[in-house]
Amino acid sequence: MMYQFSFRYLSRKFTNPIITNHGVWEIRESIIIRLIDAENNIGWGEIAPISWFGSETLEQALDFCHQLPETISQEIILGISDKLPACQFAFESAFSGNTETNFNLTYSGLLSAGKAGLNQWGSLWEQGYKTFKWKIGVDDINPELGIFDLLISSLPTSAKLRLDANGGLTYQEAELWLTKCDQFLDKIEFIEQPLAVDKFTQMQELSNLYLTKIALDESIANFTQLEYCFQQGWRGIFVIKPGIFGSPSRLREFCQKYQIDVVCSSVFETEIGRQAALQLASELSLNHRAVGFGVNHFFPPQASNWLETLWKTS
Ligand SMILES: O=C(O)CCC(=O)c1ccccc1C(=O)O
Ligand SMILES: [Mg+2]
C-alpha cells in the first residue's frame, strides 16, 4: 500500500499556561500529517512530542517529515525508528480506520497548579467531572501542603484527586506527601511520578511503605521504559500517553498480555491525536480509571474548518 504524504506545522496557545515542576509551558506545537491511499481515502495523524518527557523534539519530528518522499509505503511507516515515538503514533494511527466518537470513558479534569486550582474544580464538577488532577512539586512543600488541605477538604466526598509531582519531590518530601495522603485514602486516587525517573527503586519502596497508590508516568514514557519497569516488578498504576508512547499496536499487545493497571492521558493534542488516543484508551483502561483528557485548554478554540484552513496554508 502506498500513500501520498503531506504535513503542516501547528501552534496553539494555552488559555492558562501549564505549570509543572519542569517550568512554564505556554504554546503547544505539533505537526498534523495527512495520508491519502490509492482509493483516495484520507487518514489524519498528529505528531505532538514532549521532549522533556523523553520523546523526540518537535525539530526532530519536523526533520523526519521533511526528509520523507511525497509517496510513502507501509514499510516506511512500520519502520519508523523507536527514537521517534510521537511520529510512530501519528503515522500508525492515521489509518487505524476508526470513526467511533462516543467512547465509554470517564474523564479527569486538570486543575492549575498552586492556589489557582482551588476555585476551578467547581465548574468542572458541574460539567460532570468527578476526578481531578493537581500538580505538586511546583512550589515549596509547606505552602503546597497548606493549599492541599484546603483543596481536599473542599472537594465533595465522592470526588477523587490525583496528585502529579512530575518527578519533582525528594524522597523525604514524597514521604510527607504520602503520610498526608494516607489520611485521605477515600479521596486520593494516587500520586503520580513522585520521584525522578532514575529513582525507580525508591518509588517501589515507597509503594510498599504507604497505602496511597503510586502511578508511574515519566518512568514509562516509551516502550523500552515500560518493559523495564514491568520486569523490575512494578505492579502499581501505569500512566500512558499514547501520543508520545510509540507504536499503538505494540502498546495494545503488551497491555492485553500483561493486564496492567493503565491510566491513559493526553499530551494536549488536537482532536486528531485525541481521537486516536481515546480509541486506544477505551481498549486499555481495564480498571475504568478516568482518562486524563480534560478539555478547553486552548484559546481561541479551533474553528470547525481548521484542518481545511491549515491545508490551504503552506
Ligand atoms: O493527565 C492528565 O490528566 C492531563 C495531562 C497531563 O497531566 C500531562 C500533559 C502533558 C504532559 C505531561 C502531563 C503529565 O501528566 O505530567
Ligand atoms: Mg504526569
mmCIF file of C-alpha atoms and ligand atoms in Angstrom:
data_model
loop_
_atom_site.group_PDB
_atom_site.id
_atom_site.type_symbol
_atom_site.label_atom_id
_atom_site.label_comp_id
_atom_site.label_asym_id
_atom_site.label_seq_id
_atom_site.Cartn_x
_atom_site.Cartn_y
_atom_site.Cartn_z
ATOM 1 C CA MET A 1 0.000 0.000 0.000
ATOM 2 C CA MET A 2 1.307 3.459 -0.968
ATOM 3 C CA TYR A 3 0.215 6.793 0.458
ATOM 4 C CA GLN A 4 0.565 10.395 -0.644
ATOM 5 C CA PHE A 5 2.024 12.212 2.315
ATOM 6 C CA SER A 6 1.785 15.850 3.395
ATOM 7 C CA PHE A 7 2.095 17.645 6.718
ATOM 8 C CA ARG A 8 1.575 21.022 8.396
ATOM 9 C CA TYR A 9 3.071 22.680 11.455
ATOM 10 C CA LEU A 10 0.556 23.882 14.054
ATOM 11 C CA SER A 11 0.901 26.034 17.167
ATOM 12 C CA ARG A 12 -1.738 26.875 19.775
ATOM 13 C CA LYS A 13 -1.645 28.968 22.912
ATOM 14 C CA PHE A 14 -2.791 27.533 26.250
ATOM 15 C CA THR A 15 -5.569 29.579 27.907
ATOM 16 C CA ASN A 16 -3.678 29.117 31.172
ATOM 17 C CA PRO A 17 -0.023 28.165 30.766
ATOM 18 C CA ILE A 18 0.682 24.657 32.072
ATOM 19 C CA ILE A 19 2.913 24.944 35.123
ATOM 20 C CA THR A 20 4.794 21.871 36.263
ATOM 21 C CA ASN A 21 7.977 21.089 38.100
ATOM 22 C CA HIS A 22 9.670 21.449 34.661
ATOM 23 C CA GLY A 23 8.613 25.075 34.271
ATOM 24 C CA VAL A 24 6.016 27.057 32.355
ATOM 25 C CA TRP A 25 4.539 25.762 29.088
ATOM 26 C CA GLU A 26 2.710 28.430 27.066
ATOM 27 C CA ILE A 27 2.445 27.190 23.485
ATOM 28 C CA ARG A 28 1.604 23.707 22.212
ATOM 29 C CA GLU A 29 3.349 22.984 18.919
ATOM 30 C CA SER A 30 2.569 19.908 16.847
ATOM 31 C CA ILE A 31 2.542 18.528 13.317
ATOM 32 C CA ILE A 32 -0.595 17.318 11.546
ATOM 33 C CA ILE A 33 0.014 14.665 8.900
ATOM 34 C CA ARG A 34 -2.228 13.570 6.016
ATOM 35 C CA LEU A 35 -2.005 10.267 4.187
ATOM 36 C CA ILE A 36 -4.066 9.523 1.069
ATOM 37 C CA ASP A 37 -4.289 5.968 -0.247
ATOM 38 C CA ALA A 38 -4.854 4.718 -3.798
ATOM 39 C CA GLU A 39 -8.651 4.852 -3.331
ATOM 40 C CA ASN A 40 -8.485 8.460 -2.166
ATOM 41 C CA ASN A 41 -9.246 7.603 1.462
ATOM 42 C CA ILE A 42 -7.779 10.238 3.730
ATOM 43 C CA GLY A 43 -6.100 9.434 7.047
ATOM 44 C CA TRP A 44 -5.055 12.106 9.536
ATOM 45 C CA GLY A 45 -2.467 11.863 12.274
ATOM 46 C CA GLU A 46 -0.850 14.139 14.807
ATOM 47 C CA ILE A 47 2.762 14.287 15.968
ATOM 48 C CA ALA A 48 2.756 16.035 19.350
ATOM 49 C CA PRO A 49 6.132 15.431 21.021
ATOM 50 C CA ILE A 50 7.076 16.371 24.601
ATOM 51 C CA SER A 51 10.858 16.267 24.662
ATOM 52 C CA TRP A 52 11.153 16.968 28.395
ATOM 53 C CA PHE A 53 9.195 13.752 28.831
ATOM 54 C CA GLY A 54 11.699 11.757 26.801
ATOM 55 C CA SER A 55 10.139 11.810 23.328
ATOM 56 C CA GLU A 56 11.779 13.311 20.255
ATOM 57 C CA THR A 57 11.805 17.108 19.924
ATOM 58 C CA LEU A 58 9.453 18.950 17.565
ATOM 59 C CA GLU A 59 12.514 19.792 15.410
ATOM 60 C CA GLN A 60 13.446 16.109 15.084
ATOM 61 C CA ALA A 61 9.870 15.292 14.083
ATOM 62 C CA LEU A 62 9.865 18.127 11.515
ATOM 63 C CA ASP A 63 13.210 16.917 10.114
ATOM 64 C CA PHE A 64 11.756 13.421 9.799
ATOM 65 C CA CYS A 65 8.717 14.732 7.873
ATOM 66 C CA HIS A 66 10.857 16.941 5.620
ATOM 67 C CA GLN A 67 13.099 14.061 4.529
ATOM 68 C CA LEU A 68 10.185 11.740 3.656
ATOM 69 C CA PRO A 69 9.214 11.442 -0.023
ATOM 70 C CA GLU A 70 5.775 12.606 -1.177
ATOM 71 C CA THR A 71 4.727 8.990 -1.649
ATOM 72 C CA ILE A 72 5.415 6.606 1.227
ATOM 73 C CA SER A 73 4.867 2.879 1.769
ATOM 74 C CA GLN A 74 3.516 0.851 4.679
ATOM 75 C CA GLU A 75 7.107 -0.393 5.192
ATOM 76 C CA ILE A 76 8.322 3.147 5.841
ATOM 77 C CA ILE A 77 5.563 3.639 8.424
ATOM 78 C CA LEU A 78 6.241 0.361 10.227
ATOM 79 C CA GLY A 79 9.980 1.042 10.114
ATOM 80 C CA ILE A 80 9.925 4.418 11.905
ATOM 81 C CA SER A 81 12.709 4.479 14.500
ATOM 82 C CA ASP A 82 11.957 3.975 18.206
ATOM 83 C CA LYS A 83 13.769 7.293 18.650
ATOM 84 C CA LEU A 84 10.698 8.972 17.090
ATOM 85 C CA PRO A 85 7.821 7.612 19.239
ATOM 86 C CA ALA A 86 5.437 10.533 18.596
ATOM 87 C CA CYS A 87 5.977 10.001 14.845
ATOM 88 C CA GLN A 88 5.300 6.258 15.212
ATOM 89 C CA PHE A 89 2.000 7.074 16.893
ATOM 90 C CA ALA A 90 0.901 9.618 14.265
ATOM 91 C CA PHE A 91 1.697 7.528 11.191
ATOM 92 C CA GLU A 92 0.395 4.250 12.604
ATOM 93 C CA SER A 93 -2.847 5.730 13.863
ATOM 94 C CA ALA A 94 -3.610 7.772 10.724
ATOM 95 C CA PHE A 95 -5.135 4.681 9.159
ATOM 96 C CA SER A 96 -6.482 2.882 12.206
ATOM 97 C CA GLY A 97 -9.758 3.437 10.390
ATOM 98 C CA ASN A 98 -11.953 4.056 13.415
ATOM 99 C CA THR A 99 -14.604 6.742 13.380
ATOM 100 C CA GLU A 100 -16.117 5.955 16.785
ATOM 101 C CA THR A 101 -16.512 9.132 18.826
ATOM 102 C CA ASN A 102 -18.673 8.024 21.726
ATOM 103 C CA PHE A 103 -16.141 6.258 23.923
ATOM 104 C CA ASN A 104 -17.389 4.700 27.126
ATOM 105 C CA LEU A 105 -14.897 6.620 29.270
ATOM 106 C CA THR A 106 -14.860 8.906 32.297
ATOM 107 C CA TYR A 107 -12.578 11.918 32.280
ATOM 108 C CA SER A 108 -10.254 13.560 34.779
ATOM 109 C CA GLY A 109 -10.143 17.368 34.880
ATOM 110 C CA LEU A 110 -6.753 19.061 35.123
ATOM 111 C CA LEU A 111 -6.532 21.822 37.731
ATOM 112 C CA SER A 112 -3.943 24.605 37.603
ATOM 113 C CA ALA A 113 -1.002 24.303 39.977
ATOM 114 C CA GLY A 114 -0.962 26.273 43.225
ATOM 115 C CA LYS A 115 -3.847 28.294 44.667
ATOM 116 C CA ALA A 116 -5.365 28.754 41.197
ATOM 117 C CA GLY A 117 -6.512 25.138 41.372
ATOM 118 C CA LEU A 118 -8.751 25.813 44.367
ATOM 119 C CA ASN A 119 -11.566 27.580 42.531
ATOM 120 C CA GLN A 120 -11.543 25.540 39.307
ATOM 121 C CA TRP A 121 -12.987 22.181 40.312
ATOM 122 C CA GLY A 122 -16.492 23.589 40.916
ATOM 123 C CA SER A 123 -17.352 24.341 37.320
ATOM 124 C CA LEU A 124 -15.731 21.074 36.202
ATOM 125 C CA TRP A 125 -17.859 19.220 38.795
ATOM 126 C CA GLU A 126 -20.965 20.835 37.293
ATOM 127 C CA GLN A 127 -19.848 19.583 33.882
ATOM 128 C CA GLY A 128 -19.732 16.043 35.305
ATOM 129 C CA TYR A 129 -16.085 15.603 36.230
ATOM 130 C CA LYS A 130 -15.616 13.519 39.388
ATOM 131 C CA THR A 131 -11.834 13.050 39.175
ATOM 132 C CA PHE A 132 -9.340 15.914 39.302
ATOM 133 C CA LYS A 133 -5.612 16.207 38.921
ATOM 134 C CA TRP A 134 -3.482 18.802 40.660
ATOM 135 C CA LYS A 135 0.213 19.420 40.063
ATOM 136 C CA ILE A 136 2.526 19.365 43.077
ATOM 137 C CA GLY A 137 6.267 19.893 43.462
ATOM 138 C CA VAL A 138 5.856 23.296 41.835
ATOM 139 C CA ASP A 139 6.155 25.490 44.952
ATOM 140 C CA ASP A 140 7.850 24.805 48.310
ATOM 141 C CA ILE A 141 6.326 21.836 50.124
ATOM 142 C CA ASN A 142 4.848 23.642 53.145
ATOM 143 C CA PRO A 143 2.722 26.181 51.262
ATOM 144 C CA GLU A 144 1.693 23.385 48.894
ATOM 145 C CA LEU A 145 0.616 21.103 51.741
ATOM 146 C CA GLY A 146 -1.423 24.063 53.041
ATOM 147 C CA ILE A 147 -3.228 24.525 49.727
ATOM 148 C CA PHE A 148 -3.747 20.761 49.569
ATOM 149 C CA ASP A 149 -5.563 20.859 52.943
ATOM 150 C CA LEU A 150 -7.937 23.492 51.589
ATOM 151 C CA LEU A 151 -8.477 21.609 48.349
ATOM 152 C CA ILE A 152 -9.063 18.173 49.856
ATOM 153 C CA SER A 153 -11.500 19.474 52.477
ATOM 154 C CA SER A 154 -13.499 21.458 49.928
ATOM 155 C CA LEU A 155 -13.922 18.565 47.459
ATOM 156 C CA PRO A 156 -17.187 16.570 47.683
ATOM 157 C CA THR A 157 -16.916 13.166 49.392
ATOM 158 C CA SER A 158 -17.378 11.276 46.141
ATOM 159 C CA ALA A 159 -14.675 13.223 44.290
ATOM 160 C CA LYS A 160 -11.258 11.694 43.589
ATOM 161 C CA LEU A 161 -7.995 13.623 43.494
ATOM 162 C CA ARG A 162 -4.739 12.703 41.739
ATOM 163 C CA LEU A 163 -1.524 14.495 42.644
ATOM 164 C CA ASP A 164 1.126 14.792 39.940
ATOM 165 C CA ALA A 165 4.659 15.668 41.064
ATOM 166 C CA ASN A 166 6.269 15.234 37.639
ATOM 167 C CA GLY A 167 9.261 13.642 39.344
ATOM 168 C CA GLY A 168 9.926 16.769 41.379
ATOM 169 C CA LEU A 169 9.940 15.537 45.004
ATOM 170 C CA THR A 170 12.841 14.419 47.150
ATOM 171 C CA TYR A 171 12.418 11.106 48.981
ATOM 172 C CA GLN A 172 11.693 12.976 52.241
ATOM 173 C CA GLU A 173 9.110 15.220 50.552
ATOM 174 C CA ALA A 174 7.451 12.182 48.990
ATOM 175 C CA GLU A 175 7.202 10.634 52.471
ATOM 176 C CA LEU A 176 5.499 13.789 53.776
ATOM 177 C CA TRP A 177 3.020 13.782 50.875
ATOM 178 C CA LEU A 178 2.290 10.071 51.250
ATOM 179 C CA THR A 179 1.793 10.387 55.005
ATOM 180 C CA LYS A 180 -0.652 13.202 54.321
ATOM 181 C CA CYS A 181 -2.462 11.298 51.562
ATOM 182 C CA ASP A 182 -2.786 8.176 53.730
ATOM 183 C CA GLN A 183 -5.156 10.271 55.903
ATOM 184 C CA PHE A 184 -7.491 10.782 52.928
ATOM 185 C CA LEU A 185 -7.499 7.359 51.311
ATOM 186 C CA ASP A 186 -11.128 7.637 50.240
ATOM 187 C CA LYS A 187 -10.440 10.805 48.223
ATOM 188 C CA ILE A 188 -6.896 10.291 46.919
ATOM 189 C CA GLU A 189 -6.716 8.093 43.852
ATOM 190 C CA PHE A 190 -2.902 8.139 43.531
ATOM 191 C CA ILE A 191 0.307 10.180 43.475
ATOM 192 C CA GLU A 192 1.825 10.339 40.028
ATOM 193 C CA GLN A 193 5.608 10.148 39.472
ATOM 194 C CA PRO A 194 6.720 11.413 42.911
ATOM 195 C CA LEU A 195 10.454 10.952 42.202
ATOM 196 C CA ALA A 196 12.711 11.378 39.181
ATOM 197 C CA VAL A 197 12.970 8.668 36.531
ATOM 198 C CA ASP A 198 16.312 7.397 37.920
ATOM 199 C CA LYS A 199 14.709 6.757 41.351
ATOM 200 C CA PHE A 200 12.715 3.663 40.396
ATOM 201 C CA THR A 201 13.844 1.540 43.356
ATOM 202 C CA GLN A 202 12.894 4.276 45.818
ATOM 203 C CA MET A 203 9.424 4.586 44.265
ATOM 204 C CA GLN A 204 8.975 0.847 44.560
ATOM 205 C CA GLU A 205 9.995 1.135 48.233
ATOM 206 C CA LEU A 206 7.509 3.969 48.821
ATOM 207 C CA SER A 207 4.732 1.947 47.213
ATOM 208 C CA ASN A 208 5.379 -0.766 49.814
ATOM 209 C CA LEU A 209 5.577 1.621 52.766
ATOM 210 C CA TYR A 210 2.361 3.614 52.197
ATOM 211 C CA LEU A 211 -1.233 2.775 51.416
ATOM 212 C CA THR A 212 -1.718 5.578 48.864
ATOM 213 C CA LYS A 213 -1.178 4.194 45.366
ATOM 214 C CA ILE A 214 1.684 5.412 43.211
ATOM 215 C CA ALA A 215 1.467 5.808 39.440
ATOM 216 C CA LEU A 216 4.487 5.897 37.128
ATOM 217 C CA ASP A 217 4.370 8.409 34.277
ATOM 218 C CA GLU A 218 7.741 9.857 33.130
ATOM 219 C CA SER A 219 9.323 6.500 34.114
ATOM 220 C CA ILE A 220 7.302 4.695 31.431
ATOM 221 C CA ALA A 221 7.180 7.278 28.631
ATOM 222 C CA ASN A 222 8.089 4.734 25.960
ATOM 223 C CA PHE A 223 8.043 1.005 25.305
ATOM 224 C CA THR A 224 11.609 0.286 26.464
ATOM 225 C CA GLN A 225 10.945 2.016 29.795
ATOM 226 C CA LEU A 226 7.581 0.293 30.254
ATOM 227 C CA GLU A 227 9.120 -3.136 29.700
ATOM 228 C CA TYR A 228 11.955 -2.324 32.098
ATOM 229 C CA CYS A 229 9.667 -1.203 34.939
ATOM 230 C CA PHE A 230 7.322 -4.143 34.437
ATOM 231 C CA GLN A 231 10.250 -6.584 34.500
ATOM 232 C CA GLN A 232 11.560 -4.916 37.663
ATOM 233 C CA GLY A 233 8.237 -5.866 39.232
ATOM 234 C CA TRP A 234 6.167 -2.670 39.093
ATOM 235 C CA ARG A 235 2.516 -3.655 39.623
ATOM 236 C CA GLY A 236 1.172 -0.233 40.572
ATOM 237 C CA ILE A 237 -0.504 2.142 38.152
ATOM 238 C CA PHE A 238 0.918 2.910 34.718
ATOM 239 C CA VAL A 239 0.127 6.337 33.186
ATOM 240 C CA ILE A 240 0.338 6.025 29.436
ATOM 241 C CA LYS A 241 0.393 8.927 26.995
ATOM 242 C CA PRO A 242 -0.426 7.238 23.701
ATOM 243 C CA GLY A 243 0.603 10.376 21.766
ATOM 244 C CA ILE A 244 4.277 10.020 22.711
ATOM 245 C CA PHE A 245 4.483 6.372 23.690
ATOM 246 C CA GLY A 246 5.189 4.957 20.240
ATOM 247 C CA SER A 247 3.574 2.212 18.186
ATOM 248 C CA PRO A 248 -0.082 1.795 19.249
ATOM 249 C CA SER A 249 -0.213 -1.836 18.107
ATOM 250 C CA ARG A 250 2.807 -2.787 20.234
ATOM 251 C CA LEU A 251 1.312 -0.976 23.242
ATOM 252 C CA ARG A 252 -2.040 -2.743 22.767
ATOM 253 C CA GLU A 253 -0.333 -6.122 22.590
ATOM 254 C CA PHE A 254 1.676 -5.512 25.791
ATOM 255 C CA CYS A 255 -1.326 -4.301 27.814
ATOM 256 C CA GLN A 256 -3.516 -7.177 26.683
ATOM 257 C CA LYS A 257 -0.810 -9.722 27.506
ATOM 258 C CA TYR A 258 0.039 -8.432 30.996
ATOM 259 C CA GLN A 259 -3.277 -6.803 32.016
ATOM 260 C CA ILE A 260 -1.544 -3.818 33.630
ATOM 261 C CA ASP A 261 -3.450 -1.118 35.539
ATOM 262 C CA VAL A 262 -3.492 1.727 32.990
ATOM 263 C CA VAL A 263 -4.464 5.399 33.133
ATOM 264 C CA CYS A 264 -4.311 6.990 29.691
ATOM 265 C CA SER A 265 -3.515 10.649 29.446
ATOM 266 C CA SER A 266 -3.352 13.425 26.914
ATOM 267 C CA VAL A 267 -0.356 15.262 25.517
ATOM 268 C CA PHE A 268 -2.550 18.308 24.744
ATOM 269 C CA GLU A 269 -3.207 17.164 21.207
ATOM 270 C CA THR A 270 -5.906 18.397 18.806
ATOM 271 C CA GLU A 271 -8.998 16.316 18.049
ATOM 272 C CA ILE A 272 -6.862 14.379 15.526
ATOM 273 C CA GLY A 273 -4.443 12.906 18.064
ATOM 274 C CA ARG A 274 -7.178 12.845 20.691
ATOM 275 C CA GLN A 275 -9.435 10.584 18.647
ATOM 276 C CA ALA A 276 -6.664 8.037 18.111
ATOM 277 C CA ALA A 277 -5.523 8.206 21.748
ATOM 278 C CA LEU A 278 -9.056 7.832 23.135
ATOM 279 C CA GLN A 279 -9.620 4.833 20.887
ATOM 280 C CA LEU A 280 -6.593 3.171 22.493
ATOM 281 C CA ALA A 281 -7.653 4.357 25.958
ATOM 282 C CA SER A 282 -11.049 2.708 25.594
ATOM 283 C CA GLU A 283 -9.316 -0.594 24.800
ATOM 284 C CA LEU A 284 -6.632 -0.375 27.508
ATOM 285 C CA SER A 285 -8.448 1.071 30.540
ATOM 286 C CA LEU A 286 -9.198 -2.284 32.187
ATOM 287 C CA ASN A 287 -9.943 -0.788 35.614
ATOM 288 C CA HIS A 288 -12.020 2.004 34.100
ATOM 289 C CA ARG A 289 -9.958 4.727 35.696
ATOM 290 C CA ALA A 290 -10.770 8.219 34.465
ATOM 291 C CA VAL A 291 -8.624 9.223 31.491
ATOM 292 C CA GLY A 292 -6.558 12.400 31.693
ATOM 293 C CA PHE A 293 -8.157 14.087 28.714
ATOM 294 C CA GLY A 294 -9.757 17.237 30.072
ATOM 295 C CA VAL A 295 -10.863 19.863 27.582
ATOM 296 C CA ASN A 296 -10.716 23.610 26.944
ATOM 297 C CA HIS A 297 -7.008 24.063 27.436
ATOM 298 C CA PHE A 298 -6.665 26.344 24.412
ATOM 299 C CA PHE A 299 -7.680 29.812 23.343
ATOM 300 C CA PRO A 300 -9.121 30.568 20.903
ATOM 301 C CA PRO A 301 -10.878 27.223 20.349
ATOM 302 C CA GLN A 302 -10.342 25.653 16.950
ATOM 303 C CA ALA A 303 -12.852 26.581 14.251
ATOM 304 C CA SER A 304 -14.760 23.621 12.783
ATOM 305 C CA ASN A 305 -12.914 24.040 9.457
ATOM 306 C CA TRP A 306 -9.447 24.416 10.989
ATOM 307 C CA LEU A 307 -7.954 21.425 9.146
ATOM 308 C CA GLU A 308 -9.153 22.626 5.774
ATOM 309 C CA THR A 309 -7.766 26.090 6.522
ATOM 310 C CA LEU A 310 -4.457 24.628 7.707
ATOM 311 C CA TRP A 311 -4.002 22.719 4.430
ATOM 312 C CA LYS A 312 -4.614 25.866 2.372
ATOM 313 C CA THR A 313 -1.622 27.499 4.040
ATOM 314 C CA SER A 314 1.845 26.209 3.248
HETATM 315 O O1 LIG B 1 -3.058 13.508 32.720
HETATM 316 C C1 LIG B 1 -3.833 14.465 32.687
HETATM 317 O O2 LIG B 1 -4.853 14.496 33.351
HETATM 318 C C2 LIG B 1 -3.552 15.627 31.819
HETATM 319 C C3 LIG B 1 -2.275 15.539 31.051
HETATM 320 C C4 LIG B 1 -1.051 15.823 31.857
HETATM 321 O O3 LIG B 1 -1.103 16.000 33.045
HETATM 322 C C5 LIG B 1 0.193 15.980 31.129
HETATM 323 C C6 LIG B 1 0.119 16.520 29.860
HETATM 324 C C7 LIG B 1 1.252 16.766 29.115
HETATM 325 C C8 LIG B 1 2.482 16.458 29.653
HETATM 326 C C9 LIG B 1 2.582 15.889 30.922
HETATM 327 C C10 LIG B 1 1.446 15.624 31.665
HETATM 328 C C11 LIG B 1 1.620 14.888 32.955
HETATM 329 O O4 LIG B 1 0.855 14.005 33.298
HETATM 330 O O5 LIG B 1 2.603 15.115 33.635
HETATM 331 MG MG MG B 2 2.149 13.094 34.940
#
